[in-house]
Amino acid sequence: QPVEATDNAFWDQFWADTATSVQDVFALVPAAEIRAVREESPSNLATLCYKAVEKLVQGAESGCHTEKERQIVLNCCRLLTRILPYIFEDPDWRGFFWSTVPGAGRGGGDEDDENARPLAESLLLAVTDLLFCPDFTVQSHRRSTVDTAEDIHSIDSCEYIWEAGVGFAHSPQPNYIHDLNRTELLKLLLTCFSEAMYLPPSSDSSNTNPWVQFFCSTENRHALPLFTSLLNVVCAYDPVGYGIPYNHLLFSDYREPLVEEAAQVLIVTLDYDSSTSSGPTVDGTTTGTAMDDVDPPGPDNLFVNYLSRIHREEDFQFILKGVARLLSNPLVQTYLPNSAKKIQFHQELLVLFWKLCDFNKKFLFFVLKSSDVLDILVPILYFLNDARADQSRVGLMHIGVFILLLLSGERNFGVRLNKPYSVRVPMDIPVFTGTHADLLIIVFHKIITSGHQRLQPLFDCLLTIVVNVSPYLKSLSMVAANKLLHLLEAFSTTWFLFSAVQNHHLVFFLLEVFNNIIQYQFDGNSNLVYAVIRKRNVFHQLANLPTDSQSIQKALQRKKKTPEPISRTNSQDGVSMEGSRPAAPAEPGTLKTSLVATPGIDKLTEKSQVSEDGTMRSLEPEASQLSSEGNPPAALSDGEPWSGEASHSRRDRRRLSSASSSGQWTPTPDWVMSWKSKLPLQTIMRLLQVLVPQVEKICIDKGLTDESEILKFLQHGTLVGLLPVPHPILIRKYQANSGTAMWFRTYMWGVIYLRNVDPPIWYDTDVKLFEIQRV
């Protein structure tokens, strides 16, 4: 039956109970009942929402001085967190929170309805006020016992920032009750923002989230202290605590749930498509003059604006150290197993790091200026290696690769990779002695040769990263050099080259890597030169690739009979590092969310040429070798199965077969000729022509079978004047585009959906942004 809004005795029972928790609310209010009320007595649901928001507004007005008021606020908060997803899933209800309730002006009906705020705005403003409510969510500064309750409206919330760090030096006393209360309020905020989950993915950037838009606007008087609090709470968190082993088993850490929630709220408020706006440039000014534009410079999203304007070195240092500490946390190997607390929110941290680099170019340059960037690189490589066989972590693989692609566009990153790799993070990769560049190449090789089928769209990206850093790599180890040649060998087999329209791009990328190293870093790279000489037949076969129809057909027939997976036998894998566990596929039954397709590498990047003095200039996109044969088709989304066999367990069989195995496309002699003629083999052929006879002569003269002598000879050799003129260095820099903005949105909400299991805020609601599948 419809219940009157004035029947307080009835409504108060929803929030009066003092002993509830958020888990209780979820248990006591089942999904079926919420949906039934929504269909059968919509006026009751409307009244309940309106009443709950009203209680939050009253709590914010009064400052929550009594225990009873705080309890009511928390219960309303939990109830709204429970109900909102069911309002969002019904298109007829979605506008409800943006309507004004008749007669519900601030003063309970005596004001004009004109001034009434939409319910959503009242809710968001009340929650932000409550997040800076003395003795409820922040430490009160008043010490006197006299009844001088701080007036919530005269408070300068910038004095109540939750944690020291960016722009705030004072570190408040930790208080676990405050942490718990903040966490519940942030959960409600996140639920408000999650309306985005109930709309299908669209690349239309005008599709802004009205909740986030209002929350990050000047209407929110706490925007700055709240942004700072969220950022500082995340970056200051140290899960290892006081360094006592097993301390996380002795007492629970109230900070961790708050940090997770803060990280999730932060990345959602920063969901902003930078490719469509004239966002701030490196020096913080916008492109375009003040006369062109009436709007203030920078995005109208204050959180993005604040993030883009951070500029002090010590702030950058604090952020980078914090993110690196948290990302490295799962890698901390101690002698006592499980002695350190492992955090689970590394995906949110990667999204946050991406946003920082994307919106604040000064931060990106700061990261690349010191070798601290390696503290970000090593954990990313660890996650990539660990997740390569797990279908449910495809999104993690993508974001890790995107970050490395962004970093690899800057020269400093390539230079930093020459630092010797001494930290021994247990990874199931061959033991090697070398630099961070070796680590990167060895991990990429492992992903390509033993990752699962769905990673194929990333091969272009992985090799682009190696191309971008290759001109700066001073000395590759023998292990890494062999890995690169093994990839070339695998990618240049005829069946692979002829089986999909874009497969030959991978060979172009690898040849570009060899050319860059030989042209720019010949001196220190005797290992690579030796490997090239040993595998010289691969280059000769490429140069003599058959182009007649009969050979093409024969290569494809051979593939149909015995598809060769990329073999691992001849890649000398050797012993893995001790303490490492092999990458395992997901447990059966693991949930995963689908992703939208990522743009092809030509959409993701733009070419820049490095000139003599090290500056870069962007090249006009001409019909370059990569797109001369028509762009590769966009990768399939994670939700679509690949070719028919991908669903069978024979995943090794056709690791590198074509994604487009539906057979519409067939290779022709003209097509093969069109790219074979462009293979950049001149430099390598010249190198072989000069060095092979010399090496053979040494072997015959000295009866050598020992490679160390040959390496010694190659170390002192020189090819000055013998090689073709060095080509200009080409870097493919990541460029923001609406395709990746959309990808990040679905990935981010997918992560948030799967990570919020206690309570399960969105489970079993009708989400539209992605599909939920079982592995």
Coordinates of N, CA and C in Angstrom, one line a residue, residues 518 522-523 525-534 536 540 682-700 710-720 722-723:
I518 N 71.7 -1.8 -34.5 CA 73.0 -1.8 -35.3 C 73.4 -0.4 -35.7
F522 N 75.8 0.0 -32.1 CA 76.6 -1.2 -32.5 C 77.6 -1.6 -31.5
D523 N 78.3 -0.6 -30.9 CA 79.5 -0.9 -30.1 C 79.2 -1.9 -29.0
N525 N 76.8 -3.9 -28.5 CA 75.8 -5.0 -28.7 C 76.3 -6.2 -29.4
S526 N 77.5 -6.7 -29.0 CA 78.1 -7.8 -29.7 C 77.2 -9.1 -29.6
N527 N 76.5 -9.2 -28.4 CA 75.6 -10.4 -28.3 C 74.5 -10.4 -29.3
L528 N 74.0 -9.2 -29.6 CA 72.9 -9.2 -30.6 C 73.5 -9.5 -32.0
V529 N 74.6 -8.8 -32.3 CA 75.3 -9.0 -33.6 C 75.6 -10.5 -33.8
Y530 N 76.1 -11.1 -32.8 CA 76.4 -12.6 -32.8 C 75.2 -13.4 -33.1
A531 N 74.1 -13.1 -32.4 CA 72.8 -13.8 -32.6 C 72.3 -13.6 -34.0
V532 N 72.5 -12.4 -34.6 CA 72.0 -12.2 -35.9 C 72.9 -13.0 -36.9
I533 N 74.2 -13.1 -36.7 CA 75.0 -13.9 -37.5 C 74.6 -15.4 -37.4
R534 N 74.4 -15.9 -36.2 CA 74.0 -17.3 -36.0 C 72.7 -17.6 -36.7
R536 N 71.4 -16.1 -39.4 CA 71.4 -15.4 -40.7 C 70.4 -16.0 -41.7
H540 N 67.9 -14.4 -44.7 CA 68.0 -14.7 -46.1 C 66.7 -15.3 -46.6
Q682 N 68.3 -3.9 -45.8 CA 69.7 -3.4 -46.3 C 70.8 -3.5 -45.3
T683 N 70.5 -2.9 -44.1 CA 71.5 -2.7 -43.1 C 72.0 -4.1 -42.6
I684 N 71.0 -5.0 -42.4 CA 71.4 -6.3 -41.8 C 72.2 -7.1 -42.9
M685 N 71.7 -7.0 -44.1 CA 72.4 -7.8 -45.2 C 73.8 -7.3 -45.4
R686 N 74.0 -6.0 -45.2 CA 75.4 -5.4 -45.4 C 76.2 -5.9 -44.2
L687 N 75.7 -5.9 -43.0 CA 76.4 -6.4 -41.8 C 76.8 -7.8 -42.0
L688 N 75.9 -8.7 -42.5 CA 76.2 -10.1 -42.7 C 77.3 -10.2 -43.8
Q689 N 77.2 -9.4 -44.8 CA 78.1 -9.5 -46.0 C 79.5 -9.2 -45.5
V690 N 79.6 -8.2 -44.5 CA 81.0 -7.9 -44.1 C 81.5 -8.8 -43.0
L691 N 80.6 -9.2 -42.0 CA 81.1 -9.9 -40.9 C 81.2 -11.4 -41.0
V692 N 80.2 -12.0 -41.7 CA 80.2 -13.5 -41.8 C 81.5 -14.1 -42.3
P693 N 82.1 -13.5 -43.4 CA 83.4 -14.1 -43.9 C 84.5 -14.0 -42.8
Q694 N 84.5 -12.8 -42.1 CA 85.5 -12.6 -41.1 C 85.4 -13.6 -40.0
V695 N 84.1 -13.8 -39.5 CA 83.9 -14.8 -38.4 C 84.3 -16.2 -38.8
E696 N 83.9 -16.5 -40.1 CA 84.2 -17.9 -40.6 C 85.7 -18.1 -40.6
K697 N 86.4 -17.0 -41.1 CA 87.9 -17.1 -41.2 C 88.5 -17.3 -39.8
I698 N 88.0 -16.6 -38.8 CA 88.5 -16.8 -37.5 C 88.3 -18.3 -37.0
C699 N 87.2 -18.8 -37.3 CA 86.8 -20.1 -36.8 C 87.8 -21.1 -37.5
I700 N 88.0 -20.9 -38.8 CA 88.9 -21.9 -39.5 C 90.3 -21.7 -39.1
I710 N 84.7 -15.3 -30.5 CA 84.0 -14.6 -31.5 C 83.4 -13.3 -31.0
L711 N 82.8 -13.4 -29.8 CA 82.2 -12.2 -29.2 C 83.3 -11.2 -29.0
K712 N 84.5 -11.6 -28.5 CA 85.6 -10.7 -28.3 C 85.9 -10.0 -29.6
F713 N 86.0 -10.8 -30.7 CA 86.3 -10.2 -32.0 C 85.2 -9.1 -32.4
L714 N 83.9 -9.5 -32.2 CA 82.8 -8.6 -32.6 C 82.8 -7.4 -31.7
Q715 N 83.2 -7.5 -30.4 CA 83.2 -6.3 -29.5 C 84.2 -5.3 -30.1
H716 N 85.3 -5.7 -30.7 CA 86.3 -4.7 -31.1 C 86.1 -4.4 -32.6
G717 N 85.2 -5.1 -33.2 CA 84.9 -4.8 -34.7 C 84.3 -3.4 -34.8
T718 N 84.3 -2.9 -36.0 CA 83.5 -1.6 -36.3 C 83.0 -1.7 -37.7
L719 N 81.9 -1.1 -37.9 CA 81.3 -1.1 -39.2 C 81.3 0.4 -39.8
V720 N 82.1 1.2 -39.2 CA 82.0 2.6 -39.6 C 82.2 2.7 -41.1
L722 N 80.8 1.3 -43.4 CA 80.4 0.2 -44.2 C 78.9 0.0 -44.3
L723 N 78.2 0.6 -43.3 CA 76.7 0.4 -43.3 C 76.1 1.6 -44.1

